[in-house]
Amino acid sequence: GEGACCDPRGAHMELQGRIADQQACEELQLLAADQQPGTSSVARDSTACRNTRRLAGLVLRVVLGLGVVLLCGAFTWSACGALSGSSSSSSSSSNKGSGGSLELPAEPRELPAVVLKHHDHSLENHTQPKRNSRRGSFLVIGDWGFDPAVHGNVPSVTCQQAIADRMREKMEELGDVKFVINVGDSFYPDGVSSKSDPQWENKWRKIYSKKVRSVPWYSVYGNHDYHHDPCACSEDPTHCAQVNANVSNLDYFVMPDVSYYLPHPELDMEIVGLDLNTYVLAWNRAIKNHELEDCQYSPCPAQCKQNAHKRTLQAFDLFHTRRK
């Protein structure tokens, strides 16, 4: 294989050398004929030319042969060194490969672990869950309030009761429900007026079983909940009928403020509730200046809109604070 690689070039160079020798000999013959005419002188020059050509050809072959040997030898040495290193690495990985045989590693090498970090969040202070482990579950419900006077197409509480029963079944199925997220509009059509309002009993406790109410219902106000609630006219959240900062009191929703956050370190999460009722009509892109239209059903429409606007700003502040 090495000879086949190197012969063409050597043959070409050898042919060039022969042509050059022939030209030189012809020039010597012409020169000798001009200066010393005669058959013997020309014969001597011809013999000398043949000897010179043979010697030059021999020297050229030796030089070319030496170059080929050096070039092919260097290539062979490099290839053997690469194979030797590969064989050594393979042998040390598999503890096999005697007798010069090459063996592939039994297991592919693992790539280095890649750690992803969120830009402003530190993961060092959180307990990392085990892979495929589950810490708990929760249920979400909203717009569930029912009233026969305003839901004319639903003549009884049967639909709401069916949902409540399914929630109980799901809790028993999951076995690890930690809380319920309630996104508002809990009491149709006008909310509750106090914590003694009979709607707590008739529209919530009698419909949702003790099992379903055995975990906190983390709640926020819906636009209907504002109508007759003291919260509409008061800037003090403690006057609000649904606000309950006592997380142990499960006779009511758990709502420390109209907007709030509650950490759950055992779940590696926190609950964030935001009062954004000012944007209740945000689906309508034609509206540029948003305000809580439901305040028209409260005893204090102007104050209600002012309170709702202020609470929306506070909600955005809380949101941006918690996301950092």
PDB file of C-alpha atoms in Angstrom:
ATOM      1  CA  GLY A   1       0.000   0.000   0.000  1.00  0.00           C
ATOM      2  CA  GLU A   2       2.846   2.405   0.771  1.00  0.00           C
ATOM      3  CA  GLY A   3       4.513   1.710  -2.613  1.00  0.00           C
ATOM      4  CA  ALA A   4       1.314   2.317  -4.487  1.00  0.00           C
ATOM      5  CA  CYS A   5       1.017   5.592  -2.670  1.00  0.00           C
ATOM      6  CA  CYS A   6       4.498   6.828  -3.510  1.00  0.00           C
ATOM      7  CA  ASP A   7       5.477   5.220  -6.961  1.00  0.00           C
ATOM      8  CA  PRO A   8       3.699   7.614  -9.371  1.00  0.00           C
ATOM      9  CA  ARG A   9       5.505  10.620  -8.076  1.00  0.00           C
ATOM     10  CA  GLY A  10       8.867   8.839  -8.063  1.00  0.00           C
ATOM     11  CA  ALA A  11       8.381   7.545 -11.625  1.00  0.00           C
ATOM     12  CA  HIS A  12       7.514  11.024 -12.833  1.00  0.00           C
ATOM     13  CA  MET A  13      10.590  12.544 -11.260  1.00  0.00           C
ATOM     14  CA  GLU A  14      12.795   9.731 -12.563  1.00  0.00           C
ATOM     15  CA  LEU A  15      11.542  10.360 -16.131  1.00  0.00           C
ATOM     16  CA  GLN A  16      12.309  14.056 -15.810  1.00  0.00           C
ATOM     17  CA  GLY A  17      15.831  13.186 -14.668  1.00  0.00           C
ATOM     18  CA  ARG A  18      16.403  10.928 -17.678  1.00  0.00           C
ATOM     19  CA  ILE A  19      15.232  13.628 -20.109  1.00  0.00           C
ATOM     20  CA  ALA A  20      17.588  16.150 -18.504  1.00  0.00           C
ATOM     21  CA  ASP A  21      20.533  13.705 -18.754  1.00  0.00           C
ATOM     22  CA  GLN A  22      19.749  13.004 -22.421  1.00  0.00           C
ATOM     23  CA  GLN A  23      19.691  16.719 -23.226  1.00  0.00           C
ATOM     24  CA  ALA A  24      23.003  17.237 -21.449  1.00  0.00           C
ATOM     25  CA  CYS A  25      24.609  14.372 -23.349  1.00  0.00           C
ATOM     26  CA  GLU A  26      23.424  15.662 -26.692  1.00  0.00           C
ATOM     27  CA  GLU A  27      24.887  19.091 -25.936  1.00  0.00           C
ATOM     28  CA  LEU A  28      28.255  17.480 -25.019  1.00  0.00           C
ATOM     29  CA  GLN A  29      28.253  15.473 -28.259  1.00  0.00           C
ATOM     30  CA  LEU A  30      27.664  18.577 -30.356  1.00  0.00           C
ATOM     31  CA  LEU A  31      30.377  20.484 -28.499  1.00  0.00           C
ATOM     32  CA  ALA A  32      32.854  17.616 -28.955  1.00  0.00           C
ATOM     33  CA  ALA A  33      32.074  17.350 -32.686  1.00  0.00           C
ATOM     34  CA  ASP A  34      32.845  21.053 -33.183  1.00  0.00           C
ATOM     35  CA  GLN A  35      36.104  21.133 -31.217  1.00  0.00           C
ATOM     36  CA  GLN A  36      37.582  17.597 -31.858  1.00  0.00           C
ATOM     37  CA  PRO A  37      36.131  15.972 -34.964  1.00  0.00           C
ATOM     38  CA  GLY A  38      36.566  12.284 -35.160  1.00  0.00           C
ATOM     39  CA  THR A  39      34.902   9.006 -34.431  1.00  0.00           C
ATOM     40  CA  SER A  40      36.914   8.071 -31.337  1.00  0.00           C
ATOM     41  CA  SER A  41      36.276  11.381 -29.536  1.00  0.00           C
ATOM     42  CA  VAL A  42      32.555  11.128 -30.145  1.00  0.00           C
ATOM     43  CA  ALA A  43      32.536   7.547 -28.899  1.00  0.00           C
ATOM     44  CA  ARG A  44      34.336   8.564 -25.744  1.00  0.00           C
ATOM     45  CA  ASP A  45      31.885  11.396 -25.172  1.00  0.00           C
ATOM     46  CA  SER A  46      28.951   9.041 -25.836  1.00  0.00           C
ATOM     47  CA  THR A  47      30.288   6.524 -23.359  1.00  0.00           C
ATOM     48  CA  ALA A  48      30.836   9.287 -20.812  1.00  0.00           C
ATOM     49  CA  CYS A  49      27.311  10.517 -21.341  1.00  0.00           C
ATOM     50  CA  ARG A  50      25.881   7.059 -20.799  1.00  0.00           C
ATOM     51  CA  ASN A  51      27.932   6.643 -17.601  1.00  0.00           C
ATOM     52  CA  THR A  52      26.926  10.110 -16.390  1.00  0.00           C
ATOM     53  CA  ARG A  53      23.272   9.349 -17.138  1.00  0.00           C
ATOM     54  CA  ARG A  54      23.441   6.050 -15.255  1.00  0.00           C
ATOM     55  CA  LEU A  55      25.148   7.664 -12.250  1.00  0.00           C
ATOM     56  CA  ALA A  56      22.666  10.539 -12.174  1.00  0.00           C
ATOM     57  CA  GLY A  57      19.765   8.138 -12.448  1.00  0.00           C
ATOM     58  CA  LEU A  58      21.163   6.023  -9.585  1.00  0.00           C
ATOM     59  CA  VAL A  59      21.645   9.084  -7.360  1.00  0.00           C
ATOM     60  CA  LEU A  60      18.151  10.312  -8.170  1.00  0.00           C
ATOM     61  CA  ARG A  61      16.649   6.908  -7.302  1.00  0.00           C
ATOM     62  CA  VAL A  62      18.516   6.806  -3.989  1.00  0.00           C
ATOM     63  CA  VAL A  63      17.377  10.322  -3.045  1.00  0.00           C
ATOM     64  CA  LEU A  64      13.785   9.656  -4.039  1.00  0.00           C
ATOM     65  CA  GLY A  65      13.771   6.305  -2.285  1.00  0.00           C
ATOM     66  CA  LEU A  66      15.112   7.830   0.913  1.00  0.00           C
ATOM     67  CA  GLY A  67      12.430  10.556   0.799  1.00  0.00           C
ATOM     68  CA  VAL A  68       9.681   8.010   0.286  1.00  0.00           C
ATOM     69  CA  VAL A  69      10.953   5.887   3.160  1.00  0.00           C
ATOM     70  CA  LEU A  70      11.086   8.895   5.489  1.00  0.00           C
ATOM     71  CA  LEU A  71       7.632  10.143   4.438  1.00  0.00           C
ATOM     72  CA  CYS A  72       5.878   6.779   4.686  1.00  0.00           C
ATOM     73  CA  GLY A  73       7.736   5.937   7.866  1.00  0.00           C
ATOM     74  CA  ALA A  74       6.519   9.142   9.517  1.00  0.00           C
ATOM     75  CA  PHE A  75       2.929   8.383   8.419  1.00  0.00           C
ATOM     76  CA  THR A  76       3.156   4.836   9.765  1.00  0.00           C
ATOM     77  CA  TRP A  77       4.628   6.029  13.083  1.00  0.00           C
ATOM     78  CA  SER A  78       1.796   8.579  13.521  1.00  0.00           C
ATOM     79  CA  ALA A  79      -0.931   6.035  12.693  1.00  0.00           C
ATOM     80  CA  CYS A  80       0.577   3.426  14.980  1.00  0.00           C
ATOM     81  CA  GLY A  81       0.826   5.968  17.798  1.00  0.00           C
ATOM     82  CA  ALA A  82      -2.859   6.886  17.432  1.00  0.00           C
ATOM     83  CA  LEU A  83      -3.947   3.251  17.390  1.00  0.00           C
ATOM     84  CA  SER A  84      -1.724   2.498  20.349  1.00  0.00           C
ATOM     85  CA  GLY A  85      -3.294   5.304  22.378  1.00  0.00           C
ATOM     86  CA  SER A  86      -6.813   4.160  21.450  1.00  0.00           C
ATOM     87  CA  SER A  87      -5.963   0.568  22.334  1.00  0.00           C
ATOM     88  CA  SER A  88      -4.483   1.621  25.662  1.00  0.00           C
ATOM     89  CA  SER A  89      -7.539   3.719  26.532  1.00  0.00           C
ATOM     90  CA  SER A  90      -9.906   0.928  25.518  1.00  0.00           C
ATOM     91  CA  SER A  91      -7.968  -1.672  27.481  1.00  0.00           C
ATOM     92  CA  SER A  92      -7.903   0.416  30.644  1.00  0.00           C
ATOM     93  CA  SER A  93     -11.680   1.025  30.384  1.00  0.00           C
ATOM     94  CA  SER A  94     -12.719  -2.568  29.949  1.00  0.00           C
ATOM     95  CA  ASN A  95      -9.794  -4.402  31.626  1.00  0.00           C
ATOM     96  CA  LYS A  96      -9.615  -6.555  28.477  1.00  0.00           C
ATOM     97  CA  GLY A  97      -7.852  -6.467  25.110  1.00  0.00           C
ATOM     98  CA  SER A  98      -4.826  -8.700  25.539  1.00  0.00           C
ATOM     99  CA  GLY A  99      -2.856  -9.750  22.473  1.00  0.00           C
ATOM    100  CA  GLY A 100      -3.155  -6.329  20.793  1.00  0.00           C
ATOM    101  CA  SER A 101      -6.920  -6.579  20.141  1.00  0.00           C
ATOM    102  CA  LEU A 102      -9.028  -3.393  20.361  1.00  0.00           C
ATOM    103  CA  GLU A 103     -12.129  -3.466  22.561  1.00  0.00           C
ATOM    104  CA  LEU A 104     -14.904  -0.814  22.847  1.00  0.00           C
ATOM    105  CA  PRO A 105     -15.856   0.419  26.351  1.00  0.00           C
ATOM    106  CA  ALA A 106     -18.650  -1.598  27.955  1.00  0.00           C
ATOM    107  CA  GLU A 107     -20.619   1.561  28.947  1.00  0.00           C
ATOM    108  CA  PRO A 108     -20.807   4.961  27.178  1.00  0.00           C
ATOM    109  CA  ARG A 109     -19.325   7.859  29.098  1.00  0.00           C
ATOM    110  CA  GLU A 110     -21.846  10.067  30.856  1.00  0.00           C
ATOM    111  CA  LEU A 111     -22.037  13.741  30.009  1.00  0.00           C
ATOM    112  CA  PRO A 112     -21.467  16.240  32.815  1.00  0.00           C
ATOM    113  CA  ALA A 113     -24.619  17.259  34.659  1.00  0.00           C
ATOM    114  CA  VAL A 114     -26.196  20.544  33.519  1.00  0.00           C
ATOM    115  CA  VAL A 115     -27.573  22.796  36.276  1.00  0.00           C
ATOM    116  CA  LEU A 116     -30.252  25.302  35.245  1.00  0.00           C
ATOM    117  CA  LYS A 117     -30.882  28.345  37.439  1.00  0.00           C
ATOM    118  CA  HIS A 118     -33.655  30.917  37.139  1.00  0.00           C
ATOM    119  CA  HIS A 119     -32.356  34.449  36.842  1.00  0.00           C
ATOM    120  CA  ASP A 120     -33.507  35.827  40.202  1.00  0.00           C
ATOM    121  CA  HIS A 121     -34.333  32.718  42.136  1.00  0.00           C
ATOM    122  CA  SER A 122     -32.029  30.909  44.553  1.00  0.00           C
ATOM    123  CA  LEU A 123     -32.444  27.159  44.837  1.00  0.00           C
ATOM    124  CA  GLU A 124     -29.920  26.645  47.618  1.00  0.00           C
ATOM    125  CA  ASN A 125     -32.383  27.204  50.474  1.00  0.00           C
ATOM    126  CA  HIS A 126     -35.058  24.840  49.169  1.00  0.00           C
ATOM    127  CA  THR A 127     -35.275  21.160  49.835  1.00  0.00           C
ATOM    128  CA  GLN A 128     -35.067  19.412  46.497  1.00  0.00           C
ATOM    129  CA  PRO A 129     -37.765  16.768  45.966  1.00  0.00           C
ATOM    130  CA  LYS A 130     -36.823  13.272  44.941  1.00  0.00           C
ATOM    131  CA  ARG A 131     -37.336  12.407  41.313  1.00  0.00           C
ATOM    132  CA  ASN A 132     -40.891  11.292  40.569  1.00  0.00           C
ATOM    133  CA  SER A 133     -41.936  12.043  44.153  1.00  0.00           C
ATOM    134  CA  ARG A 134     -45.155  13.931  44.960  1.00  0.00           C
ATOM    135  CA  ARG A 135     -45.580  16.172  47.958  1.00  0.00           C
ATOM    136  CA  GLY A 136     -49.300  16.777  47.700  1.00  0.00           C
ATOM    137  CA  SER A 137     -52.179  17.924  45.508  1.00  0.00           C
ATOM    138  CA  PHE A 138     -54.916  20.559  45.514  1.00  0.00           C
ATOM    139  CA  LEU A 139     -58.282  21.319  43.917  1.00  0.00           C
ATOM    140  CA  VAL A 140     -59.391  24.500  42.127  1.00  0.00           C
ATOM    141  CA  ILE A 141     -62.929  25.864  41.866  1.00  0.00           C
ATOM    142  CA  GLY A 142     -64.509  29.190  40.914  1.00  0.00           C
ATOM    143  CA  ASP A 143     -67.793  30.838  39.943  1.00  0.00           C
ATOM    144  CA  TRP A 144     -69.509  28.078  41.861  1.00  0.00           C
ATOM    145  CA  GLY A 145     -72.052  30.173  43.740  1.00  0.00           C
ATOM    146  CA  PHE A 146     -75.683  29.240  43.116  1.00  0.00           C
ATOM    147  CA  ASP A 147     -78.917  31.122  43.757  1.00  0.00           C
ATOM    148  CA  PRO A 148     -82.312  30.050  42.370  1.00  0.00           C
ATOM    149  CA  ALA A 149     -83.386  33.665  41.865  1.00  0.00           C
ATOM    150  CA  VAL A 150     -80.606  34.473  39.401  1.00  0.00           C
ATOM    151  CA  HIS A 151     -79.865  31.076  37.857  1.00  0.00           C
ATOM    152  CA  GLY A 152     -83.236  30.512  36.247  1.00  0.00           C
ATOM    153  CA  ASN A 153     -81.921  27.893  33.848  1.00  0.00           C
ATOM    154  CA  VAL A 154     -80.781  25.753  36.813  1.00  0.00           C
ATOM    155  CA  PRO A 155     -83.890  25.138  38.937  1.00  0.00           C
ATOM    156  CA  SER A 156     -82.178  23.505  41.928  1.00  0.00           C
ATOM    157  CA  VAL A 157     -78.883  23.001  43.694  1.00  0.00           C
ATOM    158  CA  THR A 158     -78.454  19.588  42.045  1.00  0.00           C
ATOM    159  CA  CYS A 159     -75.690  20.744  39.694  1.00  0.00           C
ATOM    160  CA  GLN A 160     -73.666  22.403  42.445  1.00  0.00           C
ATOM    161  CA  GLN A 161     -74.168  19.374  44.696  1.00  0.00           C
ATOM    162  CA  ALA A 162     -72.905  17.040  41.976  1.00  0.00           C
ATOM    163  CA  ILE A 163     -69.678  19.054  41.754  1.00  0.00           C
ATOM    164  CA  ALA A 164     -69.299  19.065  45.551  1.00  0.00           C
ATOM    165  CA  ASP A 165     -69.741  15.287  45.678  1.00  0.00           C
ATOM    166  CA  ARG A 166     -67.188  14.796  42.924  1.00  0.00           C
ATOM    167  CA  MET A 167     -64.705  16.941  44.830  1.00  0.00           C
ATOM    168  CA  ARG A 168     -65.105  14.684  47.864  1.00  0.00           C
ATOM    169  CA  GLU A 169     -64.570  11.575  45.738  1.00  0.00           C
ATOM    170  CA  LYS A 170     -61.476  13.094  44.179  1.00  0.00           C
ATOM    171  CA  MET A 171     -60.029  13.992  47.572  1.00  0.00           C
ATOM    172  CA  GLU A 172     -60.475  10.408  48.727  1.00  0.00           C
ATOM    173  CA  GLU A 173     -58.929   9.149  45.502  1.00  0.00           C
ATOM    174  CA  LEU A 174     -55.865  11.390  45.706  1.00  0.00           C
ATOM    175  CA  GLY A 175     -55.380  11.024  49.432  1.00  0.00           C
ATOM    176  CA  ASP A 176     -53.021  13.996  49.742  1.00  0.00           C
ATOM    177  CA  VAL A 177     -55.085  17.133  48.966  1.00  0.00           C
ATOM    178  CA  LYS A 178     -53.589  19.999  50.965  1.00  0.00           C
ATOM    179  CA  PHE A 179     -55.962  22.842  50.092  1.00  0.00           C
ATOM    180  CA  VAL A 180     -58.625  24.163  47.717  1.00  0.00           C
ATOM    181  CA  ILE A 181     -58.049  27.227  45.526  1.00  0.00           C
ATOM    182  CA  ASN A 182     -61.277  29.266  45.320  1.00  0.00           C
ATOM    183  CA  VAL A 183     -61.063  32.016  42.683  1.00  0.00           C
ATOM    184  CA  GLY A 184     -64.190  33.932  43.696  1.00  0.00           C
ATOM    185  CA  ASP A 185     -67.822  34.651  42.885  1.00  0.00           C
ATOM    186  CA  SER A 186     -68.652  32.335  45.725  1.00  0.00           C
ATOM    187  CA  PHE A 187     -72.001  33.820  46.698  1.00  0.00           C
ATOM    188  CA  TYR A 188     -74.463  34.863  44.026  1.00  0.00           C
ATOM    189  CA  PRO A 189     -75.871  37.334  43.374  1.00  0.00           C
ATOM    190  CA  ASP A 190     -74.451  39.887  45.857  1.00  0.00           C
ATOM    191  CA  GLY A 191     -71.932  38.228  48.161  1.00  0.00           C
ATOM    192  CA  VAL A 192     -72.305  37.949  51.962  1.00  0.00           C
ATOM    193  CA  SER A 193     -72.806  40.863  54.312  1.00  0.00           C
ATOM    194  CA  SER A 194     -71.058  39.428  57.383  1.00  0.00           C
ATOM    195  CA  LYS A 195     -69.688  36.238  58.922  1.00  0.00           C
ATOM    196  CA  SER A 196     -73.108  35.548  60.392  1.00  0.00           C
ATOM    197  CA  ASP A 197     -74.793  35.714  57.010  1.00  0.00           C
ATOM    198  CA  PRO A 198     -76.897  32.492  56.598  1.00  0.00           C
ATOM    199  CA  GLN A 199     -75.461  31.995  53.120  1.00  0.00           C
ATOM    200  CA  TRP A 200     -72.295  30.599  54.726  1.00  0.00           C
ATOM    201  CA  GLU A 201     -74.352  27.728  56.004  1.00  0.00           C
ATOM    202  CA  ASN A 202     -76.881  27.307  53.205  1.00  0.00           C
ATOM    203  CA  LYS A 203     -74.674  27.834  50.176  1.00  0.00           C
ATOM    204  CA  TRP A 204     -71.365  26.403  51.396  1.00  0.00           C
ATOM    205  CA  ARG A 205     -71.312  24.270  54.528  1.00  0.00           C
ATOM    206  CA  LYS A 206     -74.466  22.283  53.717  1.00  0.00           C
ATOM    207  CA  ILE A 207     -73.332  21.547  50.173  1.00  0.00           C
ATOM    208  CA  TYR A 208     -69.620  20.803  50.552  1.00  0.00           C
ATOM    209  CA  SER A 209     -68.902  17.930  52.931  1.00  0.00           C
ATOM    210  CA  LYS A 210     -66.714  18.127  56.029  1.00  0.00           C
ATOM    211  CA  LYS A 211     -64.115  16.170  54.108  1.00  0.00           C
ATOM    212  CA  VAL A 212     -63.917  18.839  51.423  1.00  0.00           C
ATOM    213  CA  ARG A 213     -63.897  21.610  54.054  1.00  0.00           C
ATOM    214  CA  SER A 214     -61.260  19.883  56.191  1.00  0.00           C
ATOM    215  CA  VAL A 215     -58.512  21.713  54.281  1.00  0.00           C
ATOM    216  CA  PRO A 216     -58.116  25.488  53.810  1.00  0.00           C
ATOM    217  CA  TRP A 217     -60.052  27.143  51.026  1.00  0.00           C
ATOM    218  CA  TYR A 218     -57.622  29.845  49.879  1.00  0.00           C
ATOM    219  CA  SER A 219     -59.934  32.447  48.372  1.00  0.00           C
ATOM    220  CA  VAL A 220     -60.158  35.838  46.689  1.00  0.00           C
ATOM    221  CA  TYR A 221     -63.060  38.162  45.990  1.00  0.00           C
ATOM    222  CA  GLY A 222     -65.015  37.940  42.747  1.00  0.00           C
ATOM    223  CA  ASN A 223     -66.885  40.942  41.374  1.00  0.00           C
ATOM    224  CA  HIS A 224     -70.252  39.593  42.617  1.00  0.00           C
ATOM    225  CA  ASP A 225     -68.823  39.132  46.110  1.00  0.00           C
ATOM    226  CA  TYR A 226     -68.318  42.893  46.411  1.00  0.00           C
ATOM    227  CA  HIS A 227     -71.956  43.971  45.977  1.00  0.00           C
ATOM    228  CA  HIS A 228     -73.264  43.870  49.556  1.00  0.00           C
ATOM    229  CA  ASP A 229     -69.984  43.183  51.351  1.00  0.00           C
ATOM    230  CA  PRO A 230     -68.740  45.916  53.742  1.00  0.00           C
ATOM    231  CA  CYS A 231     -65.433  45.533  51.906  1.00  0.00           C
ATOM    232  CA  ALA A 232     -66.806  47.654  49.073  1.00  0.00           C
ATOM    233  CA  CYS A 233     -67.133  50.772  51.187  1.00  0.00           C
ATOM    234  CA  SER A 234     -64.356  50.311  53.736  1.00  0.00           C
ATOM    235  CA  GLU A 235     -60.621  50.677  53.218  1.00  0.00           C
ATOM    236  CA  ASP A 236     -60.000  48.439  56.245  1.00  0.00           C
ATOM    237  CA  PRO A 237     -59.777  44.791  55.107  1.00  0.00           C
ATOM    238  CA  THR A 238     -60.758  43.577  58.578  1.00  0.00           C
ATOM    239  CA  HIS A 239     -64.269  44.875  57.825  1.00  0.00           C
ATOM    240  CA  CYS A 240     -64.575  42.540  54.847  1.00  0.00           C
ATOM    241  CA  ALA A 241     -67.024  39.666  55.412  1.00  0.00           C
ATOM    242  CA  GLN A 242     -64.890  37.048  53.690  1.00  0.00           C
ATOM    243  CA  VAL A 243     -61.486  38.055  55.037  1.00  0.00           C
ATOM    244  CA  ASN A 244     -60.228  35.528  57.618  1.00  0.00           C
ATOM    245  CA  ALA A 245     -56.602  35.630  58.749  1.00  0.00           C
ATOM    246  CA  ASN A 246     -56.962  32.656  61.113  1.00  0.00           C
ATOM    247  CA  VAL A 247     -55.711  29.727  59.033  1.00  0.00           C
ATOM    248  CA  SER A 248     -56.955  27.319  61.710  1.00  0.00           C
ATOM    249  CA  ASN A 249     -60.555  28.539  61.446  1.00  0.00           C
ATOM    250  CA  LEU A 250     -61.945  26.431  58.607  1.00  0.00           C
ATOM    251  CA  ASP A 251     -65.537  27.526  59.194  1.00  0.00           C
ATOM    252  CA  TYR A 252     -64.767  30.261  56.690  1.00  0.00           C
ATOM    253  CA  PHE A 253     -62.475  30.731  53.745  1.00  0.00           C
ATOM    254  CA  VAL A 254     -58.828  31.455  54.492  1.00  0.00           C
ATOM    255  CA  MET A 255     -58.149  34.983  53.215  1.00  0.00           C
ATOM    256  CA  PRO A 256     -55.697  37.028  55.325  1.00  0.00           C
ATOM    257  CA  ASP A 257     -56.319  40.128  53.166  1.00  0.00           C
ATOM    258  CA  VAL A 258     -57.900  41.015  49.835  1.00  0.00           C
ATOM    259  CA  SER A 259     -54.433  40.333  48.344  1.00  0.00           C
ATOM    260  CA  TYR A 260     -51.962  38.129  50.196  1.00  0.00           C
ATOM    261  CA  TYR A 261     -49.376  35.389  50.063  1.00  0.00           C
ATOM    262  CA  LEU A 262     -48.993  32.308  52.226  1.00  0.00           C
ATOM    263  CA  PRO A 263     -45.807  30.187  52.115  1.00  0.00           C
ATOM    264  CA  HIS A 264     -45.931  26.394  52.025  1.00  0.00           C
ATOM    265  CA  PRO A 265     -42.273  25.378  52.518  1.00  0.00           C
ATOM    266  CA  GLU A 266     -43.189  21.710  52.879  1.00  0.00           C
ATOM    267  CA  LEU A 267     -44.548  21.891  49.324  1.00  0.00           C
ATOM    268  CA  ASP A 268     -41.769  24.182  48.068  1.00  0.00           C
ATOM    269  CA  MET A 269     -44.363  26.741  46.960  1.00  0.00           C
ATOM    270  CA  GLU A 270     -46.469  29.663  48.152  1.00  0.00           C
ATOM    271  CA  ILE A 271     -50.036  30.755  47.581  1.00  0.00           C
ATOM    272  CA  VAL A 272     -50.515  34.242  46.113  1.00  0.00           C
ATOM    273  CA  GLY A 273     -54.021  35.734  46.014  1.00  0.00           C
ATOM    274  CA  LEU A 274     -54.637  38.983  44.101  1.00  0.00           C
ATOM    275  CA  ASP A 275     -57.674  41.273  44.014  1.00  0.00           C
ATOM    276  CA  LEU A 276     -57.816  42.425  40.366  1.00  0.00           C
ATOM    277  CA  ASN A 277     -61.550  43.025  40.112  1.00  0.00           C
ATOM    278  CA  THR A 278     -60.968  46.401  38.478  1.00  0.00           C
ATOM    279  CA  TYR A 279     -60.132  44.405  35.338  1.00  0.00           C
ATOM    280  CA  VAL A 280     -63.307  42.348  35.366  1.00  0.00           C
ATOM    281  CA  LEU A 281     -64.097  43.677  31.864  1.00  0.00           C
ATOM    282  CA  ALA A 282     -60.550  43.382  30.530  1.00  0.00           C
ATOM    283  CA  TRP A 283     -61.805  40.922  27.920  1.00  0.00           C
ATOM    284  CA  ASN A 284     -63.352  43.915  26.151  1.00  0.00           C
ATOM    285  CA  ARG A 285     -60.455  45.589  24.312  1.00  0.00           C
ATOM    286  CA  ALA A 286     -62.574  48.624  23.499  1.00  0.00           C
ATOM    287  CA  ILE A 287     -62.439  49.679  27.169  1.00  0.00           C
ATOM    288  CA  LYS A 288     -59.348  51.779  27.872  1.00  0.00           C
ATOM    289  CA  ASN A 289     -60.007  53.045  31.414  1.00  0.00           C
ATOM    290  CA  HIS A 290     -60.966  50.164  33.643  1.00  0.00           C
ATOM    291  CA  GLU A 291     -63.017  50.431  36.823  1.00  0.00           C
ATOM    292  CA  LEU A 292     -65.160  48.010  38.816  1.00  0.00           C
ATOM    293  CA  GLU A 293     -68.582  48.350  37.191  1.00  0.00           C
ATOM    294  CA  ASP A 294     -70.162  46.144  39.877  1.00  0.00           C
ATOM    295  CA  CYS A 295     -69.723  48.989  42.361  1.00  0.00           C
ATOM    296  CA  GLN A 296     -73.056  50.326  41.064  1.00  0.00           C
ATOM    297  CA  TYR A 297     -74.726  47.618  43.171  1.00  0.00           C
ATOM    298  CA  SER A 298     -72.966  48.701  46.372  1.00  0.00           C
ATOM    299  CA  PRO A 299     -74.185  51.386  48.807  1.00  0.00           C
ATOM    300  CA  CYS A 300     -71.179  53.562  47.873  1.00  0.00           C
ATOM    301  CA  PRO A 301     -70.338  53.357  44.143  1.00  0.00           C
ATOM    302  CA  ALA A 302     -67.672  56.073  44.087  1.00  0.00           C
ATOM    303  CA  GLN A 303     -65.868  54.843  47.202  1.00  0.00           C
ATOM    304  CA  CYS A 304     -66.150  51.267  45.983  1.00  0.00           C
ATOM    305  CA  LYS A 305     -64.437  52.128  42.685  1.00  0.00           C
ATOM    306  CA  GLN A 306     -61.720  54.032  44.528  1.00  0.00           C
ATOM    307  CA  ASN A 307     -61.082  51.103  46.879  1.00  0.00           C
ATOM    308  CA  ALA A 308     -61.025  48.634  44.000  1.00  0.00           C
ATOM    309  CA  HIS A 309     -58.530  50.775  42.079  1.00  0.00           C
ATOM    310  CA  LYS A 310     -56.226  51.079  45.094  1.00  0.00           C
ATOM    311  CA  ARG A 311     -56.406  47.337  45.765  1.00  0.00           C
ATOM    312  CA  THR A 312     -55.490  46.597  42.154  1.00  0.00           C
ATOM    313  CA  LEU A 313     -52.328  48.690  42.494  1.00  0.00           C
ATOM    314  CA  GLN A 314     -51.485  46.909  45.754  1.00  0.00           C
ATOM    315  CA  ALA A 315     -52.037  43.555  44.041  1.00  0.00           C
ATOM    316  CA  PHE A 316     -49.556  44.414  41.294  1.00  0.00           C
ATOM    317  CA  ASP A 317     -47.016  45.546  43.895  1.00  0.00           C
ATOM    318  CA  LEU A 318     -47.388  42.251  45.733  1.00  0.00           C
ATOM    319  CA  PHE A 319     -47.085  40.282  42.521  1.00  0.00           C
ATOM    320  CA  HIS A 320     -43.834  41.974  41.495  1.00  0.00           C
ATOM    321  CA  THR A 321     -42.440  41.603  45.011  1.00  0.00           C
ATOM    322  CA  ARG A 322     -43.156  37.856  45.196  1.00  0.00           C
ATOM    323  CA  ARG A 323     -41.784  37.075  41.736  1.00  0.00           C
ATOM    324  CA  LYS A 324     -38.325  38.419  42.628  1.00  0.00           C
TER     325      LYS A 324
END
